[in-house]
Amino acid sequence: MSQKAERPVLSGQRIKTRKRDEKEKYDPTGFRDAVIAGLEKAEDLEQIFKYLDSAGQKLDYRRYGEVLFDILIAGGLLVPGGSISQDGEKPRTDACIFAASEDMESMRVHEQIFTKLMRRYKYLEKMFEEEMKKVLVFIKGFTPIERIKLARMTALWIGNGSVPPSVLIVLNNEHLTKDGVALDFLIEVFVTLKQEKGIPSLITALKKGNLENRLLEFLPLNKRTEEYLKSVFIEKGLQDIVKLHAAQASQEAKRELTQLLLDDFNDNKTTKDIVTDIKDMSTKSNIPEHEVIGLIWQTIMSLAEWNKKEELVAEQALKHLRSYTQLLQSFTTSERAELALILKVQEFCYENMNFMKAFQKIILLFYKTEVVTEDAIFKWYKEAHSSKGKMHFLEQMKKFIEWLQSAEEESESEEEDENQIKQQQYPTEETVK
């Protein structure tokens, strides 16, 4: 009987790697060379875009997007510090922003190349934002004229939405701020954006990028003052930014004052100490008294948890406010501050419906404790009242106003009788109801 020959047994198996699984070596220099070769054949900007549009089908823009932007901005591959890599036979091209004319007409043509390219390849948009954050950190390595061109293009890109205004925050870097490089660049961006899109768009961009309250951070440390900022920006025709910055600084100062007031209340400081603290800070921050009194009112009213029943909230409010009349009186030394307080009370009562009937009682309390005077009350009633709940509050105050008028007339007719003047009493709540 014949025996079958045994089949050979494989001791191992060789797995062939699929071509699609092979990881291609990262080669930014090779990508740069391919792009520059194509750009050099283009005779004008229209041909440059046509080449870039078609090259995206062959070259890997997804992988080398930032390298592509390096070339279109600086002409070559940027290395740390802002210089151009010199590897290869043709490391740089003139088909870029840095080699273009700095006039705005030329800048706008280059803007269209970027806009069309990102519109064609949407995934480049996010890459471009990251690219700009990198490039802006390198600006000290560029020449002054290159920085001007980049600043003008940055303004155009912010204006058309290609990059968010927040990319400018990377300029807040010590090596850029200490020599004024960051400030000069920022001003060029702002001036260009104002010229191209107008002041409203510039203001909107600053707010969107949260830049309006950070402008001082871009100044050299030894010149980081409000006065220097104001002089530099006004010289460049950017008065509106100065106003915006001042308004933002004022808001920040008010937040700090409100926090100081809350801290003093929590620490159970005496009224005298609180008044001293508030006056010191308001003077330092240049917050006028009529604004301080509004902050004090808002803070005081935020301390209580108010009853939801309308018939009880008025009594609760009066009891609460009696503890703070001395504090309020310290910041109503002018008629403007008195009127500001009355208006704040009116707006508060209007916005908090349970307080609608409490307005007259609160004003009466302030009158009796000399927080506000009859002159301020008369002025509020006749001309300075808010439109919020106007008729309701004027009607509510009518009897009180009539009492004040009769008391004033009686005082004038009997001003020589000191005893009678001394006997004159304040109205009760029942009197003016």
GROMACS .gro file of C-alpha atoms in nm, residues 183-363:
model
  181
  183LEU     CA    1   0.146   9.800   1.964
  184ASP     CA    2   0.256   9.922   1.620
  185PHE     CA    3   0.112   9.611   1.456
  186LEU     CA    4  -0.215   9.641   1.647
  187ILE     CA    5  -0.257  10.008   1.553
  188GLU     CA    6  -0.195   9.931   1.184
  189VAL     CA    7  -0.464   9.661   1.200
  190PHE     CA    8  -0.711   9.899   1.367
  191VAL     CA    9  -0.643  10.190   1.130
  192THR     CA   10  -0.683   9.966   0.824
  193LEU     CA   11  -1.000   9.804   0.957
  194LYS     CA   12  -1.147  10.148   1.029
  195GLN     CA   13  -1.064  10.269   0.676
  196GLU     CA   14  -1.196   9.956   0.504
  197LYS     CA   15  -1.505   9.874   0.713
  198GLY     CA   16  -1.577  10.181   0.925
  199ILE     CA   17  -1.580  10.249   1.300
  200PRO     CA   18  -1.886  10.030   1.382
  201SER     CA   19  -1.713   9.722   1.236
  202LEU     CA   20  -1.391   9.805   1.422
  203ILE     CA   21  -1.575   9.842   1.753
  204THR     CA   22  -1.764   9.517   1.690
  205ALA     CA   23  -1.436   9.337   1.619
  206LEU     CA   24  -1.280   9.463   1.942
  207LYS     CA   25  -1.577   9.348   2.146
  208LYS     CA   26  -1.594   9.013   1.969
  209GLY     CA   27  -1.225   8.953   2.039
  210ASN     CA   28  -1.253   9.077   2.402
  211LEU     CA   29  -0.981   9.329   2.324
  212GLU     CA   30  -1.140   9.653   2.443
  213ASN     CA   31  -1.044   9.595   2.807
  214ARG     CA   32  -0.698   9.448   2.731
  215LEU     CA   33  -0.539   9.723   2.523
  216LEU     CA   34  -0.294   9.823   2.796
  217GLU     CA   35  -0.144   9.473   2.787
  218PHE     CA   36  -0.003   9.539   2.437
  219LEU     CA   37   0.195   9.846   2.548
  220PRO     CA   38   0.562   9.834   2.656
  221LEU     CA   39   0.578   9.777   3.030
  222ASN     CA   40   0.747  10.111   3.099
  223LYS     CA   41   0.472  10.296   2.907
  224ARG     CA   42   0.172  10.099   3.025
  225THR     CA   43  -0.048  10.391   3.132
  226GLU     CA   44  -0.391  10.519   3.033
  227GLU     CA   45  -0.237  10.853   2.934
  228TYR     CA   46   0.012  10.696   2.691
  229LEU     CA   47  -0.253  10.470   2.542
  230LYS     CA   48  -0.483  10.766   2.491
  231SER     CA   49  -0.213  10.983   2.327
  232VAL     CA   50  -0.100  10.709   2.085
  233PHE     CA   51  -0.450  10.609   1.974
  234ILE     CA   52  -0.577  10.966   1.936
  235GLU     CA   53  -0.270  11.052   1.726
  236LYS     CA   54  -0.371  10.771   1.487
  237GLY     CA   55  -0.735  10.885   1.470
  238LEU     CA   56  -0.864  10.607   1.694
  239GLN     CA   57  -1.054  10.823   1.945
  240ASP     CA   58  -1.351  10.587   1.936
  241ILE     CA   59  -1.136  10.303   2.066
  242VAL     CA   60  -1.016  10.526   2.351
  243LYS     CA   61  -1.378  10.595   2.445
  244LEU     CA   62  -1.465  10.227   2.427
  245HIS     CA   63  -1.165  10.135   2.641
  246ALA     CA   64  -1.251  10.404   2.896
  247ALA     CA   65  -1.611  10.280   2.918
  248GLN     CA   66  -1.492   9.922   2.964
  249ALA     CA   67  -1.240  10.029   3.230
  250SER     CA   68  -1.518  10.216   3.408
  251GLN     CA   69  -1.737   9.905   3.408
  252GLU     CA   70  -1.454   9.701   3.552
  253ALA     CA   71  -1.397   9.964   3.822
  254LYS     CA   72  -1.766   9.954   3.910
  255ARG     CA   73  -1.757   9.576   3.943
  256GLU     CA   74  -1.458   9.608   4.176
  257LEU     CA   75  -1.634   9.875   4.384
  258THR     CA   76  -1.944   9.658   4.415
  259GLN     CA   77  -1.729   9.366   4.529
  260LEU     CA   78  -1.555   9.589   4.784
  261LEU     CA   79  -1.894   9.694   4.919
  262LEU     CA   80  -2.006   9.332   4.951
  263ASP     CA   81  -1.681   9.238   5.123
  264ASP     CA   82  -1.722   9.525   5.371
  265PHE     CA   83  -2.078   9.413   5.449
  266ASN     CA   84  -1.964   9.054   5.497
  267ASP     CA   85  -1.686   9.172   5.728
  268ASN     CA   86  -1.942   9.371   5.933
  269LYS     CA   87  -1.746   9.693   5.895
  270THR     CA   88  -1.887  10.010   6.045
  271THR     CA   89  -2.068  10.258   5.823
  272LYS     CA   90  -1.784  10.505   5.871
  273ASP     CA   91  -1.526  10.252   5.746
  274ILE     CA   92  -1.745  10.151   5.453
  275VAL     CA   93  -1.787  10.515   5.350
  276THR     CA   94  -1.410  10.566   5.367
  277ASP     CA   95  -1.341  10.256   5.156
  278ILE     CA   96  -1.598  10.348   4.892
  279LYS     CA   97  -1.484  10.709   4.868
  280ASP     CA   98  -1.119  10.607   4.836
  281MET     CA   99  -1.191  10.360   4.555
  282SER     CA  100  -1.439  10.582   4.370
  283THR     CA  101  -1.190  10.871   4.377
  284LYS     CA  102  -0.908  10.649   4.255
  285SER     CA  103  -1.123  10.501   3.975
  286ASN     CA  104  -1.285  10.835   3.891
  287ILE     CA  105  -1.641  10.707   3.946
  288PRO     CA  106  -1.875  11.005   4.005
  289GLU     CA  107  -2.106  11.019   4.307
  290HIS     CA  108  -2.427  10.981   4.104
  291GLU     CA  109  -2.298  10.646   3.975
  292VAL     CA  110  -2.166  10.537   4.315
  293ILE     CA  111  -2.509  10.585   4.476
  294GLY     CA  112  -2.666  10.361   4.212
  295LEU     CA  113  -2.415  10.085   4.286
  296ILE     CA  114  -2.478  10.116   4.659
  297TRP     CA  115  -2.854  10.092   4.607
  298GLN     CA  116  -2.826   9.783   4.386
  299THR     CA  117  -2.590   9.614   4.632
  300ILE     CA  118  -2.808   9.690   4.935
  301MET     CA  119  -3.118   9.555   4.764
  302SER     CA  120  -2.933   9.239   4.659
  303LEU     CA  121  -2.858   9.152   5.022
  304ALA     CA  122  -3.218   9.069   5.116
  305GLU     CA  123  -3.438   8.776   5.024
  306TRP     CA  124  -3.762   8.955   4.954
  307ASN     CA  125  -4.107   8.840   5.059
  308LYS     CA  126  -4.323   8.734   4.766
  309LYS     CA  127  -4.635   8.891   4.918
  310GLU     CA  128  -4.694   9.246   4.804
  311GLU     CA  129  -4.862   9.350   5.128
  312LEU     CA  130  -4.557   9.246   5.332
  313VAL     CA  131  -4.267   9.346   5.109
  314ALA     CA  132  -4.303   9.721   5.168
  315GLU     CA  133  -4.267   9.682   5.545
  316GLN     CA  134  -3.972   9.449   5.492
  317ALA     CA  135  -3.805   9.698   5.254
  318LEU     CA  136  -3.839   9.989   5.497
  319LYS     CA  137  -3.695   9.787   5.783
  320HIS     CA  138  -3.406   9.676   5.561
  321LEU     CA  139  -3.329  10.023   5.425
  322ARG     CA  140  -3.333  10.197   5.766
  323SER     CA  141  -3.005  10.020   5.841
  324TYR     CA  142  -2.838  10.185   5.542
  325THR     CA  143  -2.976  10.541   5.536
  326GLN     CA  144  -2.658  10.684   5.689
  327LEU     CA  145  -2.450  10.514   5.418
  328LEU     CA  146  -2.680  10.638   5.142
  329GLN     CA  147  -2.680  10.990   5.288
  330SER     CA  148  -2.300  11.002   5.261
  331PHE     CA  149  -2.325  10.971   4.881
  332THR     CA  150  -2.615  11.205   4.806
  333THR     CA  151  -2.436  11.534   4.861
  334SER     CA  152  -2.548  11.668   4.522
  335GLU     CA  153  -2.890  11.700   4.361
  336ARG     CA  154  -2.770  11.486   4.070
  337ALA     CA  155  -2.689  11.200   4.309
  338GLU     CA  156  -3.027  11.240   4.483
  339LEU     CA  157  -3.208  11.222   4.149
  340ALA     CA  158  -3.001  10.922   4.047
  341LEU     CA  159  -3.109  10.741   4.364
  342ILE     CA  160  -3.478  10.825   4.318
  343LEU     CA  161  -3.460  10.697   3.960
  344LYS     CA  162  -3.292  10.377   4.074
  345VAL     CA  163  -3.573  10.325   4.325
  346GLN     CA  164  -3.833  10.388   4.055
  347GLU     CA  165  -3.672  10.142   3.814
  348PHE     CA  166  -3.632   9.879   4.086
  349CYS     CA  167  -3.995   9.905   4.190
  350TYR     CA  168  -4.108   9.888   3.827
  351GLU     CA  169  -3.895   9.583   3.749
  352ASN     CA  170  -3.996   9.403   4.071
  353MET     CA  171  -4.376   9.403   4.064
  354ASN     CA  172  -4.419   9.333   4.436
  355PHE     CA  173  -4.258   9.672   4.505
  356MET     CA  174  -4.495   9.877   4.288
  357LYS     CA  175  -4.683  10.010   4.591
  358ALA     CA  176  -4.368  10.055   4.801
  359PHE     CA  177  -4.213  10.337   4.598
  360GLN     CA  178  -4.376  10.627   4.782
  361LYS     CA  179  -4.296  10.475   5.122
  362ILE     CA  180  -3.930  10.433   5.033
  363ILE     CA  181  -3.899  10.793   4.910
   0.00000   0.00000   0.00000
